[in-house]
Coordinates of N, CA and C and ligand atoms in Angstrom, one line a residue:
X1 N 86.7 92.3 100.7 CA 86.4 91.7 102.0 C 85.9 92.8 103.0
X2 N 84.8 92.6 104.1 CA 84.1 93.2 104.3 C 85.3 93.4 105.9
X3 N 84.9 95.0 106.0 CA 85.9 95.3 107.2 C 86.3 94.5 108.3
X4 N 85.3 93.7 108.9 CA 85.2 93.2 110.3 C 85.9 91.6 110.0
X5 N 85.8 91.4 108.5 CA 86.8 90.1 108.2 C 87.9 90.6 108.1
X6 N 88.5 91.3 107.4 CA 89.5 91.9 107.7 C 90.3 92.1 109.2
X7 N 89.3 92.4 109.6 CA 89.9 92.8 111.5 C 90.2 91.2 112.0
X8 N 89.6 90.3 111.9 CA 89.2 89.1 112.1 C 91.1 88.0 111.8
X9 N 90.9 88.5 110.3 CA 91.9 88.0 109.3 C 93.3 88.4 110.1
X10 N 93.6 89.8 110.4 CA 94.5 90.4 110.9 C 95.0 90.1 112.5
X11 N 93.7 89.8 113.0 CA 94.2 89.1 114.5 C 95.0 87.9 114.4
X12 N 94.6 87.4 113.4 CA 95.4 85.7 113.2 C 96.6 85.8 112.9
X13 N 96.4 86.7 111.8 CA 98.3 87.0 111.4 C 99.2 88.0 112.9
X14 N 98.7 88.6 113.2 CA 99.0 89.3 114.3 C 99.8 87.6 114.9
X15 N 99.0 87.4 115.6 CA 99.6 86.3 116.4 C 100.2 85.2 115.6
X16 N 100.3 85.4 114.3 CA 100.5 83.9 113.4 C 102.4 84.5 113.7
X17 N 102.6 85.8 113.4 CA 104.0 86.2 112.6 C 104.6 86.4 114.1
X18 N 103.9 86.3 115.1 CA 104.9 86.4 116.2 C 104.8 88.1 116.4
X19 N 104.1 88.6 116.6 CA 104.0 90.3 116.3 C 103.1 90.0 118.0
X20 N 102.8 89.4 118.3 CA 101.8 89.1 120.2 C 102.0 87.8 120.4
X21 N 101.4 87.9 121.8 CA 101.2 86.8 122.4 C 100.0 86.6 123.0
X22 N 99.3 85.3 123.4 CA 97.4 85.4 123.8 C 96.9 86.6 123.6
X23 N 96.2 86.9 124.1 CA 95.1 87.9 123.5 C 95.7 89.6 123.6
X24 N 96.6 90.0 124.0 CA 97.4 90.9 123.8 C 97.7 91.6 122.3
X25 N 97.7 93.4 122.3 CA 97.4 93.7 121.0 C 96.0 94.0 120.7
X26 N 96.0 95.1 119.8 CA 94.8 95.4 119.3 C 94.6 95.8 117.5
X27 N 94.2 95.7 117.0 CA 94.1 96.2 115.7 C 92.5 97.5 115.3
X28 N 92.7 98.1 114.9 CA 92.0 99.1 114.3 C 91.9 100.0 112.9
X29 N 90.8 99.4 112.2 CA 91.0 100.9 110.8 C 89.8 101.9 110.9
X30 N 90.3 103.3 110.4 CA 89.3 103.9 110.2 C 88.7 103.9 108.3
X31 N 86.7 104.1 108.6 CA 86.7 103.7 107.3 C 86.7 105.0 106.9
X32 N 85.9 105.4 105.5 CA 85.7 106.6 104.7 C 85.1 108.0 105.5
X33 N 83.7 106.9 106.3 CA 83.0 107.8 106.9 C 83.4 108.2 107.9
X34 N 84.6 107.8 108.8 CA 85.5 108.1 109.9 C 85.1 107.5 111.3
X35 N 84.5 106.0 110.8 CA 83.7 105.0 111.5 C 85.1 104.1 111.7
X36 N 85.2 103.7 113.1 CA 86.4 103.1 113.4 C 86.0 101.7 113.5
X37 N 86.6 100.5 113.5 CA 86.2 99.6 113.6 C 87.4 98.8 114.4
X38 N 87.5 98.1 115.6 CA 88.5 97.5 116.4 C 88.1 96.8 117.4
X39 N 89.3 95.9 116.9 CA 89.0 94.5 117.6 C 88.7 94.3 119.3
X40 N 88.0 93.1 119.9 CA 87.2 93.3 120.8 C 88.3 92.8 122.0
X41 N 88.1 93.5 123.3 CA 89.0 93.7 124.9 C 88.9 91.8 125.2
X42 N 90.2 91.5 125.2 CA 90.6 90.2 125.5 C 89.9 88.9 124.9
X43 N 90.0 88.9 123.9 CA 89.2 87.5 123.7 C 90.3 87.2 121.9
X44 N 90.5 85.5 122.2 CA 91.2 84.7 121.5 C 91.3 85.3 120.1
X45 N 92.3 85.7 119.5 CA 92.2 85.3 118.2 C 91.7 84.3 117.6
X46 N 92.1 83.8 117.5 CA 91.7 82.1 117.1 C 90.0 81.8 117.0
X47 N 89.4 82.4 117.9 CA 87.9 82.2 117.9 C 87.2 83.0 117.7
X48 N 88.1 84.1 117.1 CA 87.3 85.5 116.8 C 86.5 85.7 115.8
X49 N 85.3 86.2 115.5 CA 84.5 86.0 114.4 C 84.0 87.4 114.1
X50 N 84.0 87.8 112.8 CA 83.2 89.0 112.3 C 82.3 90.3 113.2
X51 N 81.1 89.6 113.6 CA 80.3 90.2 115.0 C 80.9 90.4 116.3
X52 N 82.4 90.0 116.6 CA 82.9 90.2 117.9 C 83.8 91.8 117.4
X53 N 83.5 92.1 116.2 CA 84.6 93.7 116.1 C 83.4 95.0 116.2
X54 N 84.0 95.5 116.9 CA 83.1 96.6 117.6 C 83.4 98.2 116.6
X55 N 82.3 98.3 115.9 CA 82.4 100.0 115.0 C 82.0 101.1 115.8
X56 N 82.9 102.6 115.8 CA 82.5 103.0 116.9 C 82.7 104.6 116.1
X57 N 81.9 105.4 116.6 CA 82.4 106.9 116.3 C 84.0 107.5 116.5
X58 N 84.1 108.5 116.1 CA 85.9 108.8 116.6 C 85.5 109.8 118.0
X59 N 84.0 109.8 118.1 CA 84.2 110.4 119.5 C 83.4 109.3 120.7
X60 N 83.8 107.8 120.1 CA 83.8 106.7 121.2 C 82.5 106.4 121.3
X61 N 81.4 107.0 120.5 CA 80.2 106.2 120.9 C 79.7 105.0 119.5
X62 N 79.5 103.9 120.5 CA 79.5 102.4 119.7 C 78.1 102.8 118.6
X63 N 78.4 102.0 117.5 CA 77.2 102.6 116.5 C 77.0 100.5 115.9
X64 N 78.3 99.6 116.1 CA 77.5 98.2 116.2 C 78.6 97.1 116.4
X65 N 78.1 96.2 117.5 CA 79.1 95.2 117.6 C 78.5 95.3 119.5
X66 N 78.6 94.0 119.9 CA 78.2 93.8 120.9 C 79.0 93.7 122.1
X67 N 80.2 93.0 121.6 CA 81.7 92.8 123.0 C 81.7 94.2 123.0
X68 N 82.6 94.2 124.1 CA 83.4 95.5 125.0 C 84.6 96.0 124.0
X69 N 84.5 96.7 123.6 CA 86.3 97.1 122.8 C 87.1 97.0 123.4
X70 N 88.6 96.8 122.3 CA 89.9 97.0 123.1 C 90.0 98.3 124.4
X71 N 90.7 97.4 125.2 CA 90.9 98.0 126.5 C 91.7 99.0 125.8
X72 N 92.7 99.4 124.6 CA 93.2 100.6 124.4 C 92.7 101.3 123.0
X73 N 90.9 101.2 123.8 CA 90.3 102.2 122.4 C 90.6 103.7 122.1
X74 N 91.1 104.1 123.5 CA 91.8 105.9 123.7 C 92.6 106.1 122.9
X75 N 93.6 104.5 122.6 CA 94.8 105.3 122.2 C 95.0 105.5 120.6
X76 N 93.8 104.0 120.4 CA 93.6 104.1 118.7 C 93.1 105.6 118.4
X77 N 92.0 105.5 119.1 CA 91.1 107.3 118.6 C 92.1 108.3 118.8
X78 N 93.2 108.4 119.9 CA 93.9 109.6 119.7 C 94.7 110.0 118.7
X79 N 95.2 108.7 118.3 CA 95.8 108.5 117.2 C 95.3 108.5 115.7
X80 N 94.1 108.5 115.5 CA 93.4 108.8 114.5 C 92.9 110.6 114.6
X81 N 92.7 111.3 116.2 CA 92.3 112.2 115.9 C 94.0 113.5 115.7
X82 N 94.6 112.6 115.9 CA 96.1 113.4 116.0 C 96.7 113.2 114.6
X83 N 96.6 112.3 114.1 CA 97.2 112.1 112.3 C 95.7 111.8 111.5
X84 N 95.2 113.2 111.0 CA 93.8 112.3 110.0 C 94.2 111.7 108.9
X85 N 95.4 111.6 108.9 CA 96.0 110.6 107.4 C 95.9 109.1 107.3
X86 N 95.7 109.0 108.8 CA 96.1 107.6 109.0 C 95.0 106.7 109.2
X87 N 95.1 105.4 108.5 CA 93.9 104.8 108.6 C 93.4 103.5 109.3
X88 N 94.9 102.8 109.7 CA 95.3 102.0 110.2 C 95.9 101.8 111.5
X89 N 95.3 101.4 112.5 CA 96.5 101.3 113.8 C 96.6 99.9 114.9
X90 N 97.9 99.9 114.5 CA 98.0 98.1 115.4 C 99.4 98.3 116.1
X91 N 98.9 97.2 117.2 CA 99.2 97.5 118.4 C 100.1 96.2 119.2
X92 N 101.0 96.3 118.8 CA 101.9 94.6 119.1 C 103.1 94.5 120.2
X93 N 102.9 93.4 120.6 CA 103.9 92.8 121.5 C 105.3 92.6 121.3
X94 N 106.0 92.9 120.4 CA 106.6 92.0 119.7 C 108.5 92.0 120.7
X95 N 108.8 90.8 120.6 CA 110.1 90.4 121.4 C 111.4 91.2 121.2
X96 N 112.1 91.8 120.2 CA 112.7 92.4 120.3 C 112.5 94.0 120.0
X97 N 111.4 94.2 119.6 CA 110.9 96.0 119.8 C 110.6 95.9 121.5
X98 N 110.1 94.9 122.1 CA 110.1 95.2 123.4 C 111.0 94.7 124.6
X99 N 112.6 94.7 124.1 CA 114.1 94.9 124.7 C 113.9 95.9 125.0
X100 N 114.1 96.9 124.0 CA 114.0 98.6 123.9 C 113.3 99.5 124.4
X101 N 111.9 98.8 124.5 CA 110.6 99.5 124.9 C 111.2 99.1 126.8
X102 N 111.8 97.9 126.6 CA 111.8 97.8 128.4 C 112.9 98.8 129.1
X103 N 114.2 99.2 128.3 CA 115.1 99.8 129.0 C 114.4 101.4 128.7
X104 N 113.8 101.7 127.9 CA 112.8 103.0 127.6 C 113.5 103.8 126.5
X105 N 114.8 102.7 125.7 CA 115.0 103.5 124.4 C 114.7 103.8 123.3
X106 N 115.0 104.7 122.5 CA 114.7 105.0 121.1 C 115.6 104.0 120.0
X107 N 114.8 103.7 119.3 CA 115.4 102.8 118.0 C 116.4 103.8 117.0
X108 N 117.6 103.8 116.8 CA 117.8 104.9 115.5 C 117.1 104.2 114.2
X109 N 116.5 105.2 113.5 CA 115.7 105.0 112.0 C 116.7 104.6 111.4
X110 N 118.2 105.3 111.0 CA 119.0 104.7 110.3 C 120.3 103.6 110.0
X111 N 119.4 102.7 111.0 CA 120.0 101.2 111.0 C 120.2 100.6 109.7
X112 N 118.9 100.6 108.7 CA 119.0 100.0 107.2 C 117.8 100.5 106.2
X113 N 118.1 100.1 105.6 CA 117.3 101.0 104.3 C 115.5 100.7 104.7
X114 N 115.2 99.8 104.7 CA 114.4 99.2 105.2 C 113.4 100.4 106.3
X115 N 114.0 99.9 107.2 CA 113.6 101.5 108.6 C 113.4 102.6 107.9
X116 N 115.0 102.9 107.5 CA 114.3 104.5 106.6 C 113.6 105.0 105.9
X117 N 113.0 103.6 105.3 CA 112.5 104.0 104.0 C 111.3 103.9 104.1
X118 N 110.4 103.0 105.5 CA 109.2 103.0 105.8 C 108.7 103.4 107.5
X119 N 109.7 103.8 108.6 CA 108.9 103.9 109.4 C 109.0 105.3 109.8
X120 N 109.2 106.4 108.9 CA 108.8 107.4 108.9 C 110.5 108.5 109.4
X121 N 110.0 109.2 110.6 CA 111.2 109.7 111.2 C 112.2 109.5 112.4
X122 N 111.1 109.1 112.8 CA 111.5 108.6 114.8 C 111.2 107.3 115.1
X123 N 111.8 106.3 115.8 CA 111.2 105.2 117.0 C 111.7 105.4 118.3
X124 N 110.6 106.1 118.9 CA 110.4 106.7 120.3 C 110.1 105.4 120.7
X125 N 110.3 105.8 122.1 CA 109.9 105.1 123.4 C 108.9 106.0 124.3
X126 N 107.4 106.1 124.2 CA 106.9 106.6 124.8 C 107.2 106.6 126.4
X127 N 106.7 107.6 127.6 CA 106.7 107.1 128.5 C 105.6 106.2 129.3
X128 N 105.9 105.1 130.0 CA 105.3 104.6 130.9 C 103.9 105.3 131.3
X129 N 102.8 104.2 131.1 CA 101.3 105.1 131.9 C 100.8 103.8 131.7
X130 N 100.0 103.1 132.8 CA 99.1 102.1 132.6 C 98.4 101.7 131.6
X131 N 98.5 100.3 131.0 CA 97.6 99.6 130.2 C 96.0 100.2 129.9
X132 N 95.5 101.0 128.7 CA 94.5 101.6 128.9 C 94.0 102.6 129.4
X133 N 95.1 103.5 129.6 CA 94.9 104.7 130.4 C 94.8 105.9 129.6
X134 N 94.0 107.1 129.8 CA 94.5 107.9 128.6 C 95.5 108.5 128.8
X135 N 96.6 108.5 130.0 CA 97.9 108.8 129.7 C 98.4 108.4 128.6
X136 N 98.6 106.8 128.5 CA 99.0 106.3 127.3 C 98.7 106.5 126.2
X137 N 97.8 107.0 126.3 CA 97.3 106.9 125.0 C 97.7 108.6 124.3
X138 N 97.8 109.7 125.3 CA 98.6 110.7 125.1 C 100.4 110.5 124.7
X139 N 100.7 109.7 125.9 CA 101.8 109.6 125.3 C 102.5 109.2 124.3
X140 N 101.7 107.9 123.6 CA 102.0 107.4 122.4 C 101.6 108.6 121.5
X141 N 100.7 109.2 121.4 CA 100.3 110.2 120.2 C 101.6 111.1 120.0
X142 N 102.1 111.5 121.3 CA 103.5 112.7 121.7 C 104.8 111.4 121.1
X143 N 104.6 110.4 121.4 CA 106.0 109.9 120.7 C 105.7 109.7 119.4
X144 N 104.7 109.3 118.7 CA 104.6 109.5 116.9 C 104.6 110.5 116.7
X145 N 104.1 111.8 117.1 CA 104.8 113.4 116.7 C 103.8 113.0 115.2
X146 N 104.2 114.3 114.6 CA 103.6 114.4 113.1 C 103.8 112.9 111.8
X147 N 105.4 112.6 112.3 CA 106.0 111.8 110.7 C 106.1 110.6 111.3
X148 N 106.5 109.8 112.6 CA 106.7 108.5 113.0 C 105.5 107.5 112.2
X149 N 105.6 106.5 111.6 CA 104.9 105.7 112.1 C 104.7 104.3 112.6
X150 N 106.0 104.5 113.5 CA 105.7 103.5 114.5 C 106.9 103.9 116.1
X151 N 105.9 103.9 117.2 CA 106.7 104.1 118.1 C 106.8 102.7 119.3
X152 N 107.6 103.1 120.5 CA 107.4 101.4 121.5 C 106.8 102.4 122.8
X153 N 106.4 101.5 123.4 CA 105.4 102.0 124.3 C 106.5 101.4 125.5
X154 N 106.4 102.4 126.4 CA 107.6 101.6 127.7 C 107.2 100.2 128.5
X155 N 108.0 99.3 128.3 CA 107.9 97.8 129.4 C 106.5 97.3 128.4
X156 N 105.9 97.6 127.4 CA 104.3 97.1 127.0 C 104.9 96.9 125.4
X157 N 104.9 97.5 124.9 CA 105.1 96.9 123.3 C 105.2 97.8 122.0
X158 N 104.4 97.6 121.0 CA 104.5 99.1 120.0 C 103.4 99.4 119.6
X159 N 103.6 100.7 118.6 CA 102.2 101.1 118.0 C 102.5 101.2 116.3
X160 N 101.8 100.5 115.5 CA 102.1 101.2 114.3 C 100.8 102.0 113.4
X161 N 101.5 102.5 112.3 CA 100.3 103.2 111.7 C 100.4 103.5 110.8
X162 N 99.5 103.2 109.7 CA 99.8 103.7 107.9 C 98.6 104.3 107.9
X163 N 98.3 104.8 106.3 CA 97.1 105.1 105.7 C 96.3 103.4 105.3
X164 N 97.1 102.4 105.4 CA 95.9 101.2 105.6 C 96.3 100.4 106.2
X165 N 95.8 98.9 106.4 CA 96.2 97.8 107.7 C 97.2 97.0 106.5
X166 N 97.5 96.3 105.6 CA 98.4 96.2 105.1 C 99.9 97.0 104.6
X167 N 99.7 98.6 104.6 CA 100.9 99.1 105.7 C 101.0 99.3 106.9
X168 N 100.0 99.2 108.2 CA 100.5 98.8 109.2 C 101.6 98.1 109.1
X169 N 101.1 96.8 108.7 CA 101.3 95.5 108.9 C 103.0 95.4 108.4
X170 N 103.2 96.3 107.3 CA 104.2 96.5 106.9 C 105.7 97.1 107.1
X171 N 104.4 98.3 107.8 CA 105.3 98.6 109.5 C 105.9 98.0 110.9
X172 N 104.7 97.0 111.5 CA 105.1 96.1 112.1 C 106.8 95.0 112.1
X173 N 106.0 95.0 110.7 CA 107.2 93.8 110.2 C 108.6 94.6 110.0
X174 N 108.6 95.4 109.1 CA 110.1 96.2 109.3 C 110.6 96.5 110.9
X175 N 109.8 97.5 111.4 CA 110.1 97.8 112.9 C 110.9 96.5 113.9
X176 N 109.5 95.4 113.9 CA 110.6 94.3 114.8 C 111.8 93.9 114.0
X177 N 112.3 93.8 112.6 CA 113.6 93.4 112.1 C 114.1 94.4 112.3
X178 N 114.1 95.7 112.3 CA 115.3 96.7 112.5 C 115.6 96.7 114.1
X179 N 114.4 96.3 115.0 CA 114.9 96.0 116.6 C 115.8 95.0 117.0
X180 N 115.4 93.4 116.0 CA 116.3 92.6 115.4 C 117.5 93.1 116.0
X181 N 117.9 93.5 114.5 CA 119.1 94.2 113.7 C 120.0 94.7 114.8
X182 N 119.5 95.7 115.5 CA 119.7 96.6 116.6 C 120.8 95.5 118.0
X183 N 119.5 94.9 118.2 CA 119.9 93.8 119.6 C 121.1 92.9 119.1
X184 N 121.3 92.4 117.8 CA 122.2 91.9 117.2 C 123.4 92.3 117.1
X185 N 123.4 93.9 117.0 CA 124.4 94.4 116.7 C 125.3 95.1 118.3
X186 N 124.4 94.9 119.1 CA 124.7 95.3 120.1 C 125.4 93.9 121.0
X187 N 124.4 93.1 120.9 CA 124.7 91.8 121.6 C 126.2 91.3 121.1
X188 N 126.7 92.0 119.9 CA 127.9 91.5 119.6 C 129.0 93.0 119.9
X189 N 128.9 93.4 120.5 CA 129.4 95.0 121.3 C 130.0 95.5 120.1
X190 N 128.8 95.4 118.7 CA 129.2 96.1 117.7 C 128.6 97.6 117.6
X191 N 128.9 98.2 116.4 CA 128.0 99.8 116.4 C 127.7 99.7 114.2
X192 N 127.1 100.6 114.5 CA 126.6 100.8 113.2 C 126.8 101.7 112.3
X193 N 126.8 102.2 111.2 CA 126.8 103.0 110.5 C 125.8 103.6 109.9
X194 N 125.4 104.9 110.7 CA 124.2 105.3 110.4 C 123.8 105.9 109.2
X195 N 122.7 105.6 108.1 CA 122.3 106.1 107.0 C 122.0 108.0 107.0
X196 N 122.7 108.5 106.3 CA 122.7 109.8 106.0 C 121.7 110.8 106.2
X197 N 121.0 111.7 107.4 CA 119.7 111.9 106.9 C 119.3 112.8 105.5
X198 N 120.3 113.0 104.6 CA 120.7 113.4 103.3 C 119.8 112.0 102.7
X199 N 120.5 111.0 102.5 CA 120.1 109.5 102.0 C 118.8 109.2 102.8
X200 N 118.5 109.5 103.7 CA 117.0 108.9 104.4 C 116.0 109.8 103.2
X201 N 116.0 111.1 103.6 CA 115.2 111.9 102.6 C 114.6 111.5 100.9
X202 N 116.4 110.9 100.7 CA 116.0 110.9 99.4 C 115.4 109.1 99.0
X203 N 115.9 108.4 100.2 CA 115.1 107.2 99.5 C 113.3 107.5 100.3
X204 N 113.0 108.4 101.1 CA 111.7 108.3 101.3 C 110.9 108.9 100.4
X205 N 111.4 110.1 99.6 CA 110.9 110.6 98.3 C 110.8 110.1 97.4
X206 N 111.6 108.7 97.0 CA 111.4 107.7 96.0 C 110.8 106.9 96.1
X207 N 110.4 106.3 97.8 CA 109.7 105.6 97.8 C 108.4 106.5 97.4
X208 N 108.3 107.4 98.1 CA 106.7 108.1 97.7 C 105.8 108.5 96.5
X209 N 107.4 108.5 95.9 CA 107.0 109.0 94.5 C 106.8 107.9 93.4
X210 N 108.1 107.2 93.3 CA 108.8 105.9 91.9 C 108.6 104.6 92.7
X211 N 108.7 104.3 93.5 CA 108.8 102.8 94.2 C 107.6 102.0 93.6
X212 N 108.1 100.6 93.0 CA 107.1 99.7 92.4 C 106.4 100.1 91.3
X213 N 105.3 99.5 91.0 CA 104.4 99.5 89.7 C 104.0 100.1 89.2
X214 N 103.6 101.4 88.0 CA 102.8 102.3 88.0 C 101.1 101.7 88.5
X215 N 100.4 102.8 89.2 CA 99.0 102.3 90.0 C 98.3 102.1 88.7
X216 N 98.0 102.1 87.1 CA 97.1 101.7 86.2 C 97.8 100.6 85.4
X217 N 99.2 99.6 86.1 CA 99.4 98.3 85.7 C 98.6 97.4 86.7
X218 N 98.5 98.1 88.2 CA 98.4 96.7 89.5 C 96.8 96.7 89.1
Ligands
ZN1 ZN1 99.2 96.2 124.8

């Protein structure tokens, strides 16, 4: 599938899985050639089409696509020029990552296997800076640090980020269940038992390494 369906495809699920709300959120991949491609500043999922995703250099000048880009095109590119590993970055609303994001706290990673084993090292709470600002867009880069990949943005929402948009997406989805998890555990004036960072290490080296299929069965 050709990239911009992809972007297309990923807006719908974005809003399908409850990860936003209206037009809120952004999604972005970078391709081979380090040509970014991301979804266009306020307009419907739902009626988004192919030609409305804007391809752009990673130093912000448009090369095709005619809408206005996401109003947080700064923070995708910072984020691409701060981790060149990453190839993926999406940008969600989601209800119980943004409990946390609203009081301005950090998620602990070792809530459940899950967390540890995909959203890297940290879930920061960036600080506060206007929608679109390159504050924000600094400060999210400073709360993913080198290994995060995924932090919450203060009172606004999260950011995630893989080497592609199906671990984004992958990201997303763990992150809001371990915020879940969190609110749950709290809402019942319980506490948790934090996973080892001994045991974090070693289930993220297995995931890296042995986890799932060998790659010349899939
Ligand atoms: Zn936002």
């Amino acid at each position: 599938m050709d990239i911009r369906e992809t972007l297309v495809e990923a807006g719908k699920r974005l809003l399908g899985e409850g990860l936003t709300v209206e037009t809120w959120g952004n999604i972005s991949v970078k391709d081979d050639q380090g040509l970014v491609y991301i979804t266009p500043s306020g307009m419907d999922y739902e009626t988004c089409v192919p030609d409305d995703i804007v391809v752009m250099t990673m130093d912000k000048k448009i090369v095709s696509g005619k809408r206005r880009p996401s109003i947080e095109t700064d923070l995708h590119l910072g984020v691409y020029r701060a981790r060149p590993e990453i190839g993926a970055v999406l940008h969600t609303h989601p209800i119980y990552s943004n409990v946390f994001a609203a009081m301005g706290e950090s998620i602990p990673l070792g809530i459940c296997d899950e967390s540890a084993q995909a959203l890297g090292d940290t879930i920061k709470t960036a600080d506060y800076a206007l929608p679109g600002s390159l504050e924000l867009a600094e400060n999210c880069v400073k709360a993913l640090g080198n290994r995060a990949n995924a932090c919450l943005l203060q009172s606004h929402g999260a950011v995630c980020v893989a080497k592609d948009l199906k671990g984004a997406f992958k990201v997303a989805k763990v992150l809001e269940m371990t915020a879940e998890i969190y609110y749950r555990i709290r809402a019942i004036g319980g506490s948790f038992i934090p996973i080892s960072a001994e045991n974090i290490k070693a289930m993220q080296s297995y995931v890296a390494e042995s986890y799932g299929q060998p790659k010349d069965v899939l």
